[in-house]
Short mmCIF file of N, CA and C in Angstrom, two decimals:
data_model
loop_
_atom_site.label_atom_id
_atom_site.label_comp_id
_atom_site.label_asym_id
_atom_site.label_seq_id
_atom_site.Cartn_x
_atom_site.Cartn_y
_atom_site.Cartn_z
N UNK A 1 0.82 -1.19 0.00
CA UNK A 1 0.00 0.00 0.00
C UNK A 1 0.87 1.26 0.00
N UNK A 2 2.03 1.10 0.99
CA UNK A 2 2.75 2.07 0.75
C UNK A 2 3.70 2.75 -0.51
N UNK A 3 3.81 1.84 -1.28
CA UNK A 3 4.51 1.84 -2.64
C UNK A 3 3.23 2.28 -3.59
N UNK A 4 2.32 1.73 -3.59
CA UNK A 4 1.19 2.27 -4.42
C UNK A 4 1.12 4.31 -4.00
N UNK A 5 0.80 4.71 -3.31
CA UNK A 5 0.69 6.07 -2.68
C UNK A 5 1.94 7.07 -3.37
N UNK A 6 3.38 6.14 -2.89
CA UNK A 6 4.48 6.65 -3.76
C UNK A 6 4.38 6.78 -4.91
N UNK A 7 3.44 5.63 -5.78
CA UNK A 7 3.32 5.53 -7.17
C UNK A 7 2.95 6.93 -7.63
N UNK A 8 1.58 7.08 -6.76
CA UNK A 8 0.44 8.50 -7.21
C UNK A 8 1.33 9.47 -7.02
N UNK A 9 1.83 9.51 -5.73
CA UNK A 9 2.37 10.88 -6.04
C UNK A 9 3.62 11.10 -6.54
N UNK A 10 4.42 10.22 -7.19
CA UNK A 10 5.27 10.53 -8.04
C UNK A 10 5.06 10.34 -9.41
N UNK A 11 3.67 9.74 -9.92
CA UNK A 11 2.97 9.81 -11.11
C UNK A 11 2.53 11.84 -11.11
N UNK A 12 1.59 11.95 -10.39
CA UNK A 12 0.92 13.47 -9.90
C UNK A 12 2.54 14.16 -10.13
N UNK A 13 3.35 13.91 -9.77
CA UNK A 13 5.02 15.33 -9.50
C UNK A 13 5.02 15.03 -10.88
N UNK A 14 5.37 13.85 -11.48
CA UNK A 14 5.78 14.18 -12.71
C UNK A 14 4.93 14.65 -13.98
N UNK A 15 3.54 14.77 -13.77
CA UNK A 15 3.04 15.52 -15.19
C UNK A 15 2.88 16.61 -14.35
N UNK A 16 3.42 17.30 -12.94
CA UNK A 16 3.40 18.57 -12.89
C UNK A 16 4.81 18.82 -13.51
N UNK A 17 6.00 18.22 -13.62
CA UNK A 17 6.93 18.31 -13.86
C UNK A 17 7.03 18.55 -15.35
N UNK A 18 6.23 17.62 -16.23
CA UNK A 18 6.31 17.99 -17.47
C UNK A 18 5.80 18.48 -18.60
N UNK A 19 4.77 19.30 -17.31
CA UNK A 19 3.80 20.30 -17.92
C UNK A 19 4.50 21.69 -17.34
N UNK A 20 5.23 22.42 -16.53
CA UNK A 20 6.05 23.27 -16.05
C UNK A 20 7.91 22.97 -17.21
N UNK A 21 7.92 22.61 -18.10
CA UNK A 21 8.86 22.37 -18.61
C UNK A 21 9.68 23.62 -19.78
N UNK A 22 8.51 24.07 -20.17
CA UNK A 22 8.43 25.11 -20.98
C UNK A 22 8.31 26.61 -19.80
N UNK A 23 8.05 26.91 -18.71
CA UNK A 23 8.62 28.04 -17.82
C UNK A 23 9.69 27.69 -16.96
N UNK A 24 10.21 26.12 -16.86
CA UNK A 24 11.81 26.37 -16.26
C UNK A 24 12.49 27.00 -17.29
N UNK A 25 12.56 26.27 -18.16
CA UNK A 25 13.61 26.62 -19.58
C UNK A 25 13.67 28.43 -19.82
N UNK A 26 12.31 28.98 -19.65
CA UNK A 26 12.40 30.17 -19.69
C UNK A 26 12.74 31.04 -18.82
N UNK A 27 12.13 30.46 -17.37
CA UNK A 27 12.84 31.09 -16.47
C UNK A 27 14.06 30.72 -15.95
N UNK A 28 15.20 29.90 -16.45
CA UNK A 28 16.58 29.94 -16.51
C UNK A 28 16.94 30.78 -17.48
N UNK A 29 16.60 31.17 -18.66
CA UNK A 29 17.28 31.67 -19.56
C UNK A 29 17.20 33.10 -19.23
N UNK A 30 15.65 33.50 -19.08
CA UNK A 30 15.71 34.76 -18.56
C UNK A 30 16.52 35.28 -17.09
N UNK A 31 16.28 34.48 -16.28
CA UNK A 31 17.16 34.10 -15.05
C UNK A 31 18.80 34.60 -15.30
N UNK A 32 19.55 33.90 -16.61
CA UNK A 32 21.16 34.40 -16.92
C UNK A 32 20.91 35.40 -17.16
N UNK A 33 20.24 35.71 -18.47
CA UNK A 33 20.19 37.17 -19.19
C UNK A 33 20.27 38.59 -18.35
N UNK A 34 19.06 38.15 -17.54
CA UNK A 34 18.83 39.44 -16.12
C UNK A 34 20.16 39.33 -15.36
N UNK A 35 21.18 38.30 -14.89
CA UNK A 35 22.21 38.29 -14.27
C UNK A 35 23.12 38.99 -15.28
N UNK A 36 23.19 38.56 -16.52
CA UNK A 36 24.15 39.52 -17.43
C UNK A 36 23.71 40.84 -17.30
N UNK A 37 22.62 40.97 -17.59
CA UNK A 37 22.36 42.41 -17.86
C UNK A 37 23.13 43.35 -16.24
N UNK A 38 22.78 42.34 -15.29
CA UNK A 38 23.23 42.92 -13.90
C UNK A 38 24.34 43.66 -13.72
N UNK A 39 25.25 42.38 -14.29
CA UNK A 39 26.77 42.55 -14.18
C UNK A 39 27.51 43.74 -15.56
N UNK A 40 26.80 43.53 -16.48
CA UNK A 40 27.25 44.93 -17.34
C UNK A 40 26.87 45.95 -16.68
N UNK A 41 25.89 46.13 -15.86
CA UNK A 41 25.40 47.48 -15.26
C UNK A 41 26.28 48.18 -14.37
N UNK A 42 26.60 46.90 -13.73
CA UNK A 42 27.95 47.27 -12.89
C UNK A 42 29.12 48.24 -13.39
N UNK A 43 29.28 47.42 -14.50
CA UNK A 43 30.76 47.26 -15.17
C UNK A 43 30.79 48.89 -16.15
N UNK A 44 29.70 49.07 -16.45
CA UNK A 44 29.47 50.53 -17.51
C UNK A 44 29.58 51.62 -16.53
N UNK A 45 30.87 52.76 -17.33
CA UNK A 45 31.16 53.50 -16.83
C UNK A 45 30.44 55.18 -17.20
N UNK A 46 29.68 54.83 -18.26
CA UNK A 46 29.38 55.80 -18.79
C UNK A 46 27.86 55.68 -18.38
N UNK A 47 26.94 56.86 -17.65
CA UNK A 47 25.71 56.75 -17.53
C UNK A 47 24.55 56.65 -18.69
N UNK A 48 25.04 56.53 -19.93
CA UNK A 48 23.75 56.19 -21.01
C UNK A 48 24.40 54.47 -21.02
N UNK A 49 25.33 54.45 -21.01
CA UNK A 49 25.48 53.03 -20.70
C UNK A 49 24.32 52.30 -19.34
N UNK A 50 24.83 52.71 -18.62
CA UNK A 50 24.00 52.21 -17.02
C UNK A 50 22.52 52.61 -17.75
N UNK A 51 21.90 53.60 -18.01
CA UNK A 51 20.91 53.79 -18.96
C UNK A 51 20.35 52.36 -19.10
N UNK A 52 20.95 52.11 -20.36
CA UNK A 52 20.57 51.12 -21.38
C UNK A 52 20.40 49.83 -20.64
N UNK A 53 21.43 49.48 -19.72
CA UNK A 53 22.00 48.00 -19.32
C UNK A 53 20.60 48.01 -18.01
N UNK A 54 20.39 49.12 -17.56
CA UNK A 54 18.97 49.23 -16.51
C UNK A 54 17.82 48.83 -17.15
N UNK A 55 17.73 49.56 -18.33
CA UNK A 55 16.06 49.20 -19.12
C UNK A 55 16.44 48.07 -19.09
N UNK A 56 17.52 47.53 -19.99
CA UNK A 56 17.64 45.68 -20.09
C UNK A 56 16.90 44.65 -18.96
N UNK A 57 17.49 45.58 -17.84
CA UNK A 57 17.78 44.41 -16.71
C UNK A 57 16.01 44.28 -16.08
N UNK A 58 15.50 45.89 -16.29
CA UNK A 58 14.04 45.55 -15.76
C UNK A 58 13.37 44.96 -16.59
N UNK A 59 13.62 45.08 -18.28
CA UNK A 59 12.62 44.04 -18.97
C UNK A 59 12.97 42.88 -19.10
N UNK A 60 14.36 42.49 -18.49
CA UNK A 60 14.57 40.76 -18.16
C UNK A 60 14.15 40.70 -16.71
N UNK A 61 13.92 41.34 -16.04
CA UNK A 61 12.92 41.63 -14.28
C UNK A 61 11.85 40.91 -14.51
N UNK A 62 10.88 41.54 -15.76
CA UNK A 62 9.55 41.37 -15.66
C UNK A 62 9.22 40.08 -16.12
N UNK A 63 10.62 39.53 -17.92
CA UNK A 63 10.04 38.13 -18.07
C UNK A 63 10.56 37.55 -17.21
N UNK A 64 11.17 37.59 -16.46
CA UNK A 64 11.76 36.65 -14.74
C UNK A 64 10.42 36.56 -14.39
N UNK A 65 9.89 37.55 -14.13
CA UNK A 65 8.89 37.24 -13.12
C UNK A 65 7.29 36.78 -13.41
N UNK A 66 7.34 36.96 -15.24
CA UNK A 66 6.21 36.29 -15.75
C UNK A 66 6.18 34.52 -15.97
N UNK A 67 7.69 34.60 -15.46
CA UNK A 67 7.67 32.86 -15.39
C UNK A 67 8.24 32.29 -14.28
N UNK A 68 7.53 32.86 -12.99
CA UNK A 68 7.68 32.25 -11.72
C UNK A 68 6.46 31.22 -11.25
N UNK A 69 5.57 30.64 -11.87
CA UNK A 69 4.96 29.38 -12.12
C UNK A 69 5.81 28.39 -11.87
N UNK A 70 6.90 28.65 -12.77
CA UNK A 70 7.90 27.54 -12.97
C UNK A 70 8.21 26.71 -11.81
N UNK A 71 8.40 27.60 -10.29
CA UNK A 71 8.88 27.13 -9.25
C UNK A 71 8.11 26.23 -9.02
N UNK A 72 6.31 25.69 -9.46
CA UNK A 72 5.67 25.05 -8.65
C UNK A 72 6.46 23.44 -9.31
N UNK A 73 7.04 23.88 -10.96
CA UNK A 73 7.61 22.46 -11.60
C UNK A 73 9.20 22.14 -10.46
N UNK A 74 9.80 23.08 -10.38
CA UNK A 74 10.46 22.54 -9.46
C UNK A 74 10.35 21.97 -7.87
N UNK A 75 9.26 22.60 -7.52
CA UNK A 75 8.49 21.93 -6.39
C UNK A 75 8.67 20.41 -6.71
N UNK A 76 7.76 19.99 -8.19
CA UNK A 76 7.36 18.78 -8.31
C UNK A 76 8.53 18.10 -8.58
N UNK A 77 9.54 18.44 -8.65
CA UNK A 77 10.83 18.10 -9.15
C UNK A 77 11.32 17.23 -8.05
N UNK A 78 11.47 18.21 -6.87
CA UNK A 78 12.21 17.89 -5.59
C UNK A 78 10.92 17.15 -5.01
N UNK A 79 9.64 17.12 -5.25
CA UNK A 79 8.82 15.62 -4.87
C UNK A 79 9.63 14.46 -5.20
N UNK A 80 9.51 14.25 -6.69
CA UNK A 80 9.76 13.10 -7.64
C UNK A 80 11.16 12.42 -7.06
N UNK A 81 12.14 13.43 -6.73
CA UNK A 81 13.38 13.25 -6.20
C UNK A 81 13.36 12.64 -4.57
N UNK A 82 12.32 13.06 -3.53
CA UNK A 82 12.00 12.46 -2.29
C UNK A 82 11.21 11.14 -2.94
N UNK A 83 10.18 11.13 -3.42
CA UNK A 83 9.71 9.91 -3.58
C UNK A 83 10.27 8.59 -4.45
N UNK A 84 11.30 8.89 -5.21
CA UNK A 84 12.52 8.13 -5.70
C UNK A 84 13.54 7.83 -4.88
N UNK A 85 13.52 8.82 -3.47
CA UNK A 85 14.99 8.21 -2.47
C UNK A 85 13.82 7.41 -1.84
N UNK A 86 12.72 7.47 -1.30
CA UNK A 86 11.79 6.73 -0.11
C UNK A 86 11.50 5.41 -1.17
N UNK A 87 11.57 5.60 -2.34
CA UNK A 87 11.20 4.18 -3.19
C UNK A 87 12.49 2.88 -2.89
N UNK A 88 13.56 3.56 -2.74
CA UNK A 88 14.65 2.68 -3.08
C UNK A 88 15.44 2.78 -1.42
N UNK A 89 14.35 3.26 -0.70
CA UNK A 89 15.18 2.99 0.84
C UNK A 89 14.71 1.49 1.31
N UNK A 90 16.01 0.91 1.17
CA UNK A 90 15.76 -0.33 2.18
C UNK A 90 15.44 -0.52 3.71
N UNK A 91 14.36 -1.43 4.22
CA UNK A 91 14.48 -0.75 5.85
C UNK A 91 14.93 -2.20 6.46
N UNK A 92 16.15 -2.05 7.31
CA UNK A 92 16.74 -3.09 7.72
C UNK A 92 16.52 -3.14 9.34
N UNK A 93 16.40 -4.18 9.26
CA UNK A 93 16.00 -4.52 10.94
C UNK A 93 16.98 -5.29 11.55
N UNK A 94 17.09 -4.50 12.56
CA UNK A 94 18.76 -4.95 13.47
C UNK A 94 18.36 -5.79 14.97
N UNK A 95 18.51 -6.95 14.50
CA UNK A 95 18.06 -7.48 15.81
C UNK A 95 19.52 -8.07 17.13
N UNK A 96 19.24 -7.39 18.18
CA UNK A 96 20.17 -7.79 19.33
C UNK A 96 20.08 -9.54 19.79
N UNK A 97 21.09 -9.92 19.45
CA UNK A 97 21.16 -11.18 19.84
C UNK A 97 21.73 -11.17 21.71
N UNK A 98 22.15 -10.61 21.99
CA UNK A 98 22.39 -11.02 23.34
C UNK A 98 21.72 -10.09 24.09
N UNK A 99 20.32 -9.82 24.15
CA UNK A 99 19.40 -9.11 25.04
C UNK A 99 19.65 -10.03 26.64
N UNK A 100 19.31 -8.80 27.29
CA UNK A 100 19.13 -9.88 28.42
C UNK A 100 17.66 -9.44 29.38
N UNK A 101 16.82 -8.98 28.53
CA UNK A 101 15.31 -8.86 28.56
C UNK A 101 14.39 -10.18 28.81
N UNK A 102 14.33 -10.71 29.74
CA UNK A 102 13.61 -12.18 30.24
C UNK A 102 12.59 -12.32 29.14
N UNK A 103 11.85 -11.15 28.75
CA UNK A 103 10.66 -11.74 28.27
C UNK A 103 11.09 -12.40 26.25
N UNK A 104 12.18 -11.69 26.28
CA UNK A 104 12.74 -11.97 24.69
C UNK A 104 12.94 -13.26 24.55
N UNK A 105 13.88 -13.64 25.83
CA UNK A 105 14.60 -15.02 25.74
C UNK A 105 13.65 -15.95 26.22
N UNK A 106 12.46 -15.56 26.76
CA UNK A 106 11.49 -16.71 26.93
C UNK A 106 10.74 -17.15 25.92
N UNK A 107 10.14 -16.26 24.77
CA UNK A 107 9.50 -16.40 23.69
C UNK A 107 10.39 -17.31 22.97
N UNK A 108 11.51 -16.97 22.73
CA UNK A 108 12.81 -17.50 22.20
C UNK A 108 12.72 -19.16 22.40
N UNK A 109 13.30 -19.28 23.79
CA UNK A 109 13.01 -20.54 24.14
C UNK A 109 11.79 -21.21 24.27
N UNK A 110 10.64 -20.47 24.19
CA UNK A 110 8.98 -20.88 24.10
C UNK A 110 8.83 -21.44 22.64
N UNK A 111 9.77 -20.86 21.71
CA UNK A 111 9.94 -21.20 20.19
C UNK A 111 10.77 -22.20 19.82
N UNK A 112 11.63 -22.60 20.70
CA UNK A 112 12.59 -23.82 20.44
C UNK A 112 11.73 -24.95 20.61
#
């Protein structure tokens, strides 16, 4: 039952995942661009420079921020990624052989 549940919701993460595929892509690209534009802004010494490299940087601002949807695909991302480590966790059971708990070693010997 518990593997079934994992199924759903790592079935459910991934068509959120690959329906959000088309605003990661954009919001990485726009994501560099706005960082370039950042770092020329810096770097320009001349104020029609800083000018120019500012308009840049706010109209790579705005498509940044017309594709912040995206985060819910990375949400589903880092699901798919928990429910792929909980799929493949083995659970091992460590049993103490030299208890000295009466009631262990009686079952024990109640079983011999």
């Amino acid at each position: 039952m518990k593997k079934f549940g994992l199924f759903l919701i790592g079935a459910v993460a991934s068509i959120i995942l690959l329906s959000q595929i088309g605003p990661i892509l954009g919001l990485v690209i726009s994501a560099a661009i706005l960082y370039f534009a950042f770092k020329q802004y810096t770097k320009a010494t001349s104020s029609s420079g800083k000018l120019w490299w500012g308009i840049a940087g706010v109209i790579m601002l705005i498509i940044t921020a017309s594709n912040l949807p995206a985060i819910i695909g990375l949400a589903a991302a880092y699901v798919l990624y928990l429910v792929y480590k909980k799929w493949n966790n083995k659970q091992t059971i460590i049993t103490n052989k030299t208890t000295d708990d009466p009631f262990v070693n009686f079952e024990k010997q109640w079983s011999e």
